[in-house]
Coordinates of C-alpha atoms in Angstrom, one line a residue:
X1 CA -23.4 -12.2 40.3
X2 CA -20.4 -13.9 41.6
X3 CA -18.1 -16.8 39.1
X4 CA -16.4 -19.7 40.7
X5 CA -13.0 -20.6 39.1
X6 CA -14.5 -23.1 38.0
X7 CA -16.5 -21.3 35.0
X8 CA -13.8 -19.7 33.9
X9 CA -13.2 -19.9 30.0
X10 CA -10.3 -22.1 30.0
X11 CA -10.2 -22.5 26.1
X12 CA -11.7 -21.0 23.1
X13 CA -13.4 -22.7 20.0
X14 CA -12.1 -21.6 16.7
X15 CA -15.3 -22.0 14.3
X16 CA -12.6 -21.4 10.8
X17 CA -13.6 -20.6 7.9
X18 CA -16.2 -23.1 6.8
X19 CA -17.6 -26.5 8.0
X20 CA -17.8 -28.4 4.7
X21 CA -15.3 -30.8 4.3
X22 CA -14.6 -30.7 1.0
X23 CA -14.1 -26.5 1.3
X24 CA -11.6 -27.3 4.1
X25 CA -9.9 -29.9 1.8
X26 CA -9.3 -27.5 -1.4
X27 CA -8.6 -24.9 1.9
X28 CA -5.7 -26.7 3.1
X29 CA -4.3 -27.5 -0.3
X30 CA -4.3 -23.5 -0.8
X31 CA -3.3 -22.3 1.9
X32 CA -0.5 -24.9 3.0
X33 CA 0.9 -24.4 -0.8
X34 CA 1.1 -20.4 -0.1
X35 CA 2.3 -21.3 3.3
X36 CA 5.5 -23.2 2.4
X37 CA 6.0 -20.8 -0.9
X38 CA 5.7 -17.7 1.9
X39 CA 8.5 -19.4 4.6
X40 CA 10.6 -20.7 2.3
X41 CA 10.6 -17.6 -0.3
X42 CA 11.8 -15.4 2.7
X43 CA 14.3 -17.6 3.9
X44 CA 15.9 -17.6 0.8
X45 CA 15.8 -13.8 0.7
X46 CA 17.5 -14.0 3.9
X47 CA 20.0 -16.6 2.5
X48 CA 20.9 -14.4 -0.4
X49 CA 21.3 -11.6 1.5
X50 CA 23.6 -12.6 3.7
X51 CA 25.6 -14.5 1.1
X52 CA 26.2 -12.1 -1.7
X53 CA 28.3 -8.9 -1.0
X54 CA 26.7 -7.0 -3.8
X55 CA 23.7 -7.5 -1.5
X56 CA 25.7 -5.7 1.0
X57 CA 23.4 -2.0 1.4
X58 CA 21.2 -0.9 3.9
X59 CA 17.8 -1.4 2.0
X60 CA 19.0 -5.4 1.5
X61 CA 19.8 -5.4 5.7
X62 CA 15.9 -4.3 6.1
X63 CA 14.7 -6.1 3.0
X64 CA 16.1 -9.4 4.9
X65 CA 14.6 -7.9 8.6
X66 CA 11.4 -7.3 6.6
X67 CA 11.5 -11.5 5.5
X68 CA 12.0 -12.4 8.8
X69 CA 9.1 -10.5 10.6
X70 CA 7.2 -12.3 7.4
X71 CA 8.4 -15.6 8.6
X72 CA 7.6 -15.1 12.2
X73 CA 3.9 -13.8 10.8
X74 CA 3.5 -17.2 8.9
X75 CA 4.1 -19.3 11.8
X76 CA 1.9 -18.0 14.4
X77 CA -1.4 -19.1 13.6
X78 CA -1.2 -20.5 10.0
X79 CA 0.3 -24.0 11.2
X80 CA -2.6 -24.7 13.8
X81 CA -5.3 -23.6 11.0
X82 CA -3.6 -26.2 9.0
X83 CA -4.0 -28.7 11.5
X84 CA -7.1 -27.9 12.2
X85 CA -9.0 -28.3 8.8
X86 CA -8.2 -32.1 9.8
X87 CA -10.0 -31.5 13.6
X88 CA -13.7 -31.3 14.0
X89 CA -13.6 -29.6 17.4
X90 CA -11.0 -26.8 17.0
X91 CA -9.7 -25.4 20.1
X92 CA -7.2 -22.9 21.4
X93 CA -5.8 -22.6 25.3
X94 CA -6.4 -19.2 26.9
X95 CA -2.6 -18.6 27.0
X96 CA -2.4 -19.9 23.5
X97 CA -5.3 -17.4 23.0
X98 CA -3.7 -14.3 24.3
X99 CA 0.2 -15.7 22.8
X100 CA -1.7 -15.3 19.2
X101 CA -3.1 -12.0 20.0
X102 CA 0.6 -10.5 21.6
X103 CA 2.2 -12.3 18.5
X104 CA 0.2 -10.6 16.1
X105 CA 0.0 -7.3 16.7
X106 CA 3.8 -7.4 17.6
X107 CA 4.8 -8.8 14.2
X108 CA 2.4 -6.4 12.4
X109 CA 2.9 -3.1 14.7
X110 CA 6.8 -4.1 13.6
X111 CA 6.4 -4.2 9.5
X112 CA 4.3 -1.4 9.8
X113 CA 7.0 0.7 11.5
X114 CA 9.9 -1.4 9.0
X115 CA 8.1 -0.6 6.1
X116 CA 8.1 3.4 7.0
X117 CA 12.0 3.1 7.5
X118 CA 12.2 1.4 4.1
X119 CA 10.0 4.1 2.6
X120 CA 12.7 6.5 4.2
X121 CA 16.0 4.7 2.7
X122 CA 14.3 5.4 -0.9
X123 CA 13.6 8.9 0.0
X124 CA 17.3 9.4 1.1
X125 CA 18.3 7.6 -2.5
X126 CA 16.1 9.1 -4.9
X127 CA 16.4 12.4 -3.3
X128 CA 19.5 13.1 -1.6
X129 CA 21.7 10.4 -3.2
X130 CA 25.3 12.2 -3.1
X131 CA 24.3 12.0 0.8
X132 CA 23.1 8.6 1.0
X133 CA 26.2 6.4 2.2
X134 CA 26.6 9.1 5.2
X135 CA 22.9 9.3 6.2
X136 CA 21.8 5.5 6.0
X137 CA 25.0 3.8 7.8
X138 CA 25.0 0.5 9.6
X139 CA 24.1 2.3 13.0
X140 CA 21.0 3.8 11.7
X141 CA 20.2 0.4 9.9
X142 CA 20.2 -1.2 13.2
X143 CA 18.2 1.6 15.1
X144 CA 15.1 1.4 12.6
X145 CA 15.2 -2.4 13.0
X146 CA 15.4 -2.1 16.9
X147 CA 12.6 0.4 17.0
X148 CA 10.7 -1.5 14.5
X149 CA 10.6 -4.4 17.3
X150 CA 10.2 -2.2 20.7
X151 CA 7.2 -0.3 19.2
X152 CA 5.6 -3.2 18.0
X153 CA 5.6 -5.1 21.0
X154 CA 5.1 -2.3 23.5
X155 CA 1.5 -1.8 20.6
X156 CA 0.8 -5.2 21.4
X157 CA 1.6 -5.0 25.1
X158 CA -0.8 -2.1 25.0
X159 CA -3.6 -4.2 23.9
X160 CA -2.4 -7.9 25.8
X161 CA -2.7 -6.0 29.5
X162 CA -6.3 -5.0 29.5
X163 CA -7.5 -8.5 27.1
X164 CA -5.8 -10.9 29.8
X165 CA -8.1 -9.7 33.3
X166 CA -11.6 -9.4 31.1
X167 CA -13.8 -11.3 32.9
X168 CA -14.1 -14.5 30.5
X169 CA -17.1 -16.9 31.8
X170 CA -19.2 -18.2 29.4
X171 CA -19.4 -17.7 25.7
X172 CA -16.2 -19.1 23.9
X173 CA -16.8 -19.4 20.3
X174 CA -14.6 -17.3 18.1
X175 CA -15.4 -17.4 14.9
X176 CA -12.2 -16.9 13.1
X177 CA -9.5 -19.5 12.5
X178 CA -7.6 -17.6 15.1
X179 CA -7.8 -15.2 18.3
X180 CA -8.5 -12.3 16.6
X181 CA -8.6 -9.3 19.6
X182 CA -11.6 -7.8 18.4
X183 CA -13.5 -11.1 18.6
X184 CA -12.1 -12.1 21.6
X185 CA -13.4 -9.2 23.4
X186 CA -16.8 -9.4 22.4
X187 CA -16.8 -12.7 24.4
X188 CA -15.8 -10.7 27.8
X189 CA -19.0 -10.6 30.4
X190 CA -19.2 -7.0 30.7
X191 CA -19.6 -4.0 28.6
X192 CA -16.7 -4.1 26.5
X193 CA -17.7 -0.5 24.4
X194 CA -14.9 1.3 26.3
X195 CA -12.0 -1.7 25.6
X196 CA -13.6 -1.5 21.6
X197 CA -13.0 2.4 21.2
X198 CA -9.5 1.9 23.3
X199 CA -8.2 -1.1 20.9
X200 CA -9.5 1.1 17.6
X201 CA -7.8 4.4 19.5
X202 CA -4.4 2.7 19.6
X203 CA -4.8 0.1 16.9
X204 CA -5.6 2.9 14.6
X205 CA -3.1 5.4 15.4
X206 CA -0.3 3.3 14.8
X207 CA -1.8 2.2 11.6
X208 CA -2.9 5.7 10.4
X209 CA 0.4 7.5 11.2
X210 CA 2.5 4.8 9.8
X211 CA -0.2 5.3 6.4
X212 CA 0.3 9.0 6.5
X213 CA 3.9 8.8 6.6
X214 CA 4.5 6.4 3.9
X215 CA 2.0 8.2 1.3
X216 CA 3.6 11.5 1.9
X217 CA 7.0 9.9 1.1
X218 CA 6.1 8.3 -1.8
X219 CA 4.6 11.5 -3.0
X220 CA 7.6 13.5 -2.6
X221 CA 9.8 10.9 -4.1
X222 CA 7.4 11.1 -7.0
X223 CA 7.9 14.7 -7.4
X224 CA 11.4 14.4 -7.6
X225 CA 11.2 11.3 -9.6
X226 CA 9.6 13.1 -12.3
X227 CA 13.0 15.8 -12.6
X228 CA 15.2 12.9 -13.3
X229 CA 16.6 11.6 -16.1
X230 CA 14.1 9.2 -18.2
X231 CA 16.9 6.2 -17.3
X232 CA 16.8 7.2 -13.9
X233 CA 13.2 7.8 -14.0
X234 CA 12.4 4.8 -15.1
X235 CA 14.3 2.3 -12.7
X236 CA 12.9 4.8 -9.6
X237 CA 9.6 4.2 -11.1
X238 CA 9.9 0.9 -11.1
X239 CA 11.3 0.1 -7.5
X240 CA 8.3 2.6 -5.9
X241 CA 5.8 0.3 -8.4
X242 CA 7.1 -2.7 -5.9
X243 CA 6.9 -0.4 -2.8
X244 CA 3.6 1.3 -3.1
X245 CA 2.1 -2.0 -4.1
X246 CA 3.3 -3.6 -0.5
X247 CA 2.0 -0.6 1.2
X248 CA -1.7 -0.7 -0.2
X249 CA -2.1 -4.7 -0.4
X250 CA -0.8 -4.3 3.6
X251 CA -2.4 -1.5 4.7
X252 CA -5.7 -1.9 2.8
X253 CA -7.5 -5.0 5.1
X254 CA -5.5 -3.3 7.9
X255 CA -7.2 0.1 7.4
X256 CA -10.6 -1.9 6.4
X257 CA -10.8 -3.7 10.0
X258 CA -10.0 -0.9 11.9
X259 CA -12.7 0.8 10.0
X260 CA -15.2 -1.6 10.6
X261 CA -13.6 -4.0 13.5
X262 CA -16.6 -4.9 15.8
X263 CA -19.2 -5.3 13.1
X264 CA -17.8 -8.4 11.1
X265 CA -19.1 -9.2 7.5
X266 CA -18.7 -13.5 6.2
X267 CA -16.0 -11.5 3.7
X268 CA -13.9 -10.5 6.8
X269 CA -13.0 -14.1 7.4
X270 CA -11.1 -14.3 4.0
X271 CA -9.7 -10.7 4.3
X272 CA -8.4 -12.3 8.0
X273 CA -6.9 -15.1 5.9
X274 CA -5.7 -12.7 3.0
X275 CA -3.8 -10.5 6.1
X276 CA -1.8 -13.5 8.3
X277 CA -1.7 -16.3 5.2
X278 CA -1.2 -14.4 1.7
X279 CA 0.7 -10.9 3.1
X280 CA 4.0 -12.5 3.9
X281 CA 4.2 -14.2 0.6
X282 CA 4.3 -10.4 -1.4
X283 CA 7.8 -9.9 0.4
X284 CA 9.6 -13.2 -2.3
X285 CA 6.7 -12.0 -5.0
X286 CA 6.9 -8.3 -5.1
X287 CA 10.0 -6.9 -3.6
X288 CA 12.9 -9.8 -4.7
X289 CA 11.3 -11.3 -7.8
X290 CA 11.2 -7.6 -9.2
X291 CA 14.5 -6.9 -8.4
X292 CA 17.4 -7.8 -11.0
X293 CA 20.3 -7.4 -8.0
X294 CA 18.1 -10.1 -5.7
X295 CA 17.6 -11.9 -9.2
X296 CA 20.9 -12.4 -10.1
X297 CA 22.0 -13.0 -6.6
X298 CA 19.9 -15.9 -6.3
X299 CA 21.3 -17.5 -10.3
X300 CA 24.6 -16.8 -8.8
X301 CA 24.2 -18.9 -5.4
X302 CA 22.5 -21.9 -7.7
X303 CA 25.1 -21.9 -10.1
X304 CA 27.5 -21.9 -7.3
X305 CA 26.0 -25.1 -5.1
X306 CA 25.2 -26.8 -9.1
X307 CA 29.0 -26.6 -10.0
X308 CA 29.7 -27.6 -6.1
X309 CA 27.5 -30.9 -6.6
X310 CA 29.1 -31.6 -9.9
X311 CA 32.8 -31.4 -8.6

């Protein structure tokens, strides 16, 4: 059957997460409190970084990387699901569709891959520390963070190139609070079983392989944290506790969709929300707040602008 332009999706409707008002009220005052505590939490990680010398090493340089992809992941879809708890008719352009989707899994693809090279710079501390200033310089700093970037949006590019030219005519109803890929496709006129093995294939590859590498890391630095010195021990212990816990709060609802991603449960929704609202808030909670150098940093630069206002 032939499709004039004119039927052509043009726009997608966001159902969100609930149509009770007074859900979307206590929703909003949630999720807009975690989403200013998320932004501005990893801004001032960023701030600190860059403003204390002590902060100077290459696990602060991808700490502060790892704040910003968190900022960028907080600002492309929580904003309009703000907004829209105040809309009744929720809606989304197609090229605002698709920018969500590229946005995304670029952001995501790019902690995953960060995350690994932080794993690494532990690895090279806790097990070959007399080697650790040669092996993790500047230039290798700024290779991880460069690769971190090109993979994830050549992931996302991956997925964007066949989503765009589906043949998009009649339903438009996502229900999400944003273009989630494996929604959107469903909505394609066609048989979309191939695209839904393809976006699992490449999706969970990525995801899998960055998994794999971080668990056998940890695992070795385990091993060799247990040979250490109980003072030692202790303070390695306590930076792979922060670590671990990222990984496994991350990689959890990401593992869980890719598990399960065309067959959506109502819980889904809130494990979307958990993933693009509530992940970029453990950078400030889990990594900084746990960290007496990013601790004392941060006393040091209040002290600093408190005795500045008082002179």
């Amino acid at each position: 059957m032939a499709h004039t332009n004119e039927s052509i999706v043009s726009e997608f409707v966001l159902l969100g997460l609930s149509n009770s008002w007074e859900l979307q009220l206590f929703f909003f005052a949630i999720f807009s409190t975690v989403y200013l505590t998320s932004v501005l939490g990893n801004v001032l990680i960023i701030i600190v970084i860059f403003c204390d010398s002590n902060l100077n090493s290459p696990v602060y340089f991808l700490l502060s990387n790892l704040s910003f992809i968190d900022i960028c992941q907080s600002n492309f879809a929580t904003p309009k699901m703000l907004v829209d708890f105040f809309v009744e008719h929720k809606t989304i352009s197609f090229e605002g569709c698709m920018a969500q989707i590229f946005l995304l899994h670029s952001f995501v693809g790019s902690e995953m891959i960060l995350l690994v090279a932080m794993a690494y710079d532990r690895f090279v501390a806790i097990c070959k520390p007399l080697h650790y200033s040669t092996i993790m310089n500047q230039k290798l700093c700024i290779i991880f963070v460069s690769v971190s970037w090109a993979v994830g949006v050549l992931h996302s590019v991956s997925h964007l190139a066949f989503t765009v030219g589906l043949p998009f005519y009649g339903p438009n109803e996502v229900d999400s609070f944003f273009c989630d890929l494996p929604l959107v496709i469903k909505l394609a006129c066609m048989d979309t079983y191939g695209m839904e093995v393809m976006t699992l294939t490449n999706s969970g590859l990525i995801s899998l392989s960055c998994f794999l590498a971080l668990i056998i890391s940890y695992a070795v630095i385990l091993i060799t944290v247990r040979h250490q010195s109980s003072s030692g021990s202790s303070k390695a212990f306590s930076t792979l506790s922060a670590h671990i816990t990222v990984v496994i709060l991350f990689f959890g609802p990401c593992i869980y969709f890719y598990i399960w991603p065309f067959s959506r449960l109502s819980v889904d929704k809130f494990l979307s929300v958990f993933y693009t609202v509530c992940t970029p808030l453990l950078n400030p909670i889990i990594y900084s707040l746990r960290n007496e150098d990013v601790k004392s940093a941060m006393w040091k630069l209040r002290n600093r602008h408190v005795n500045a206002w008082k002179n």
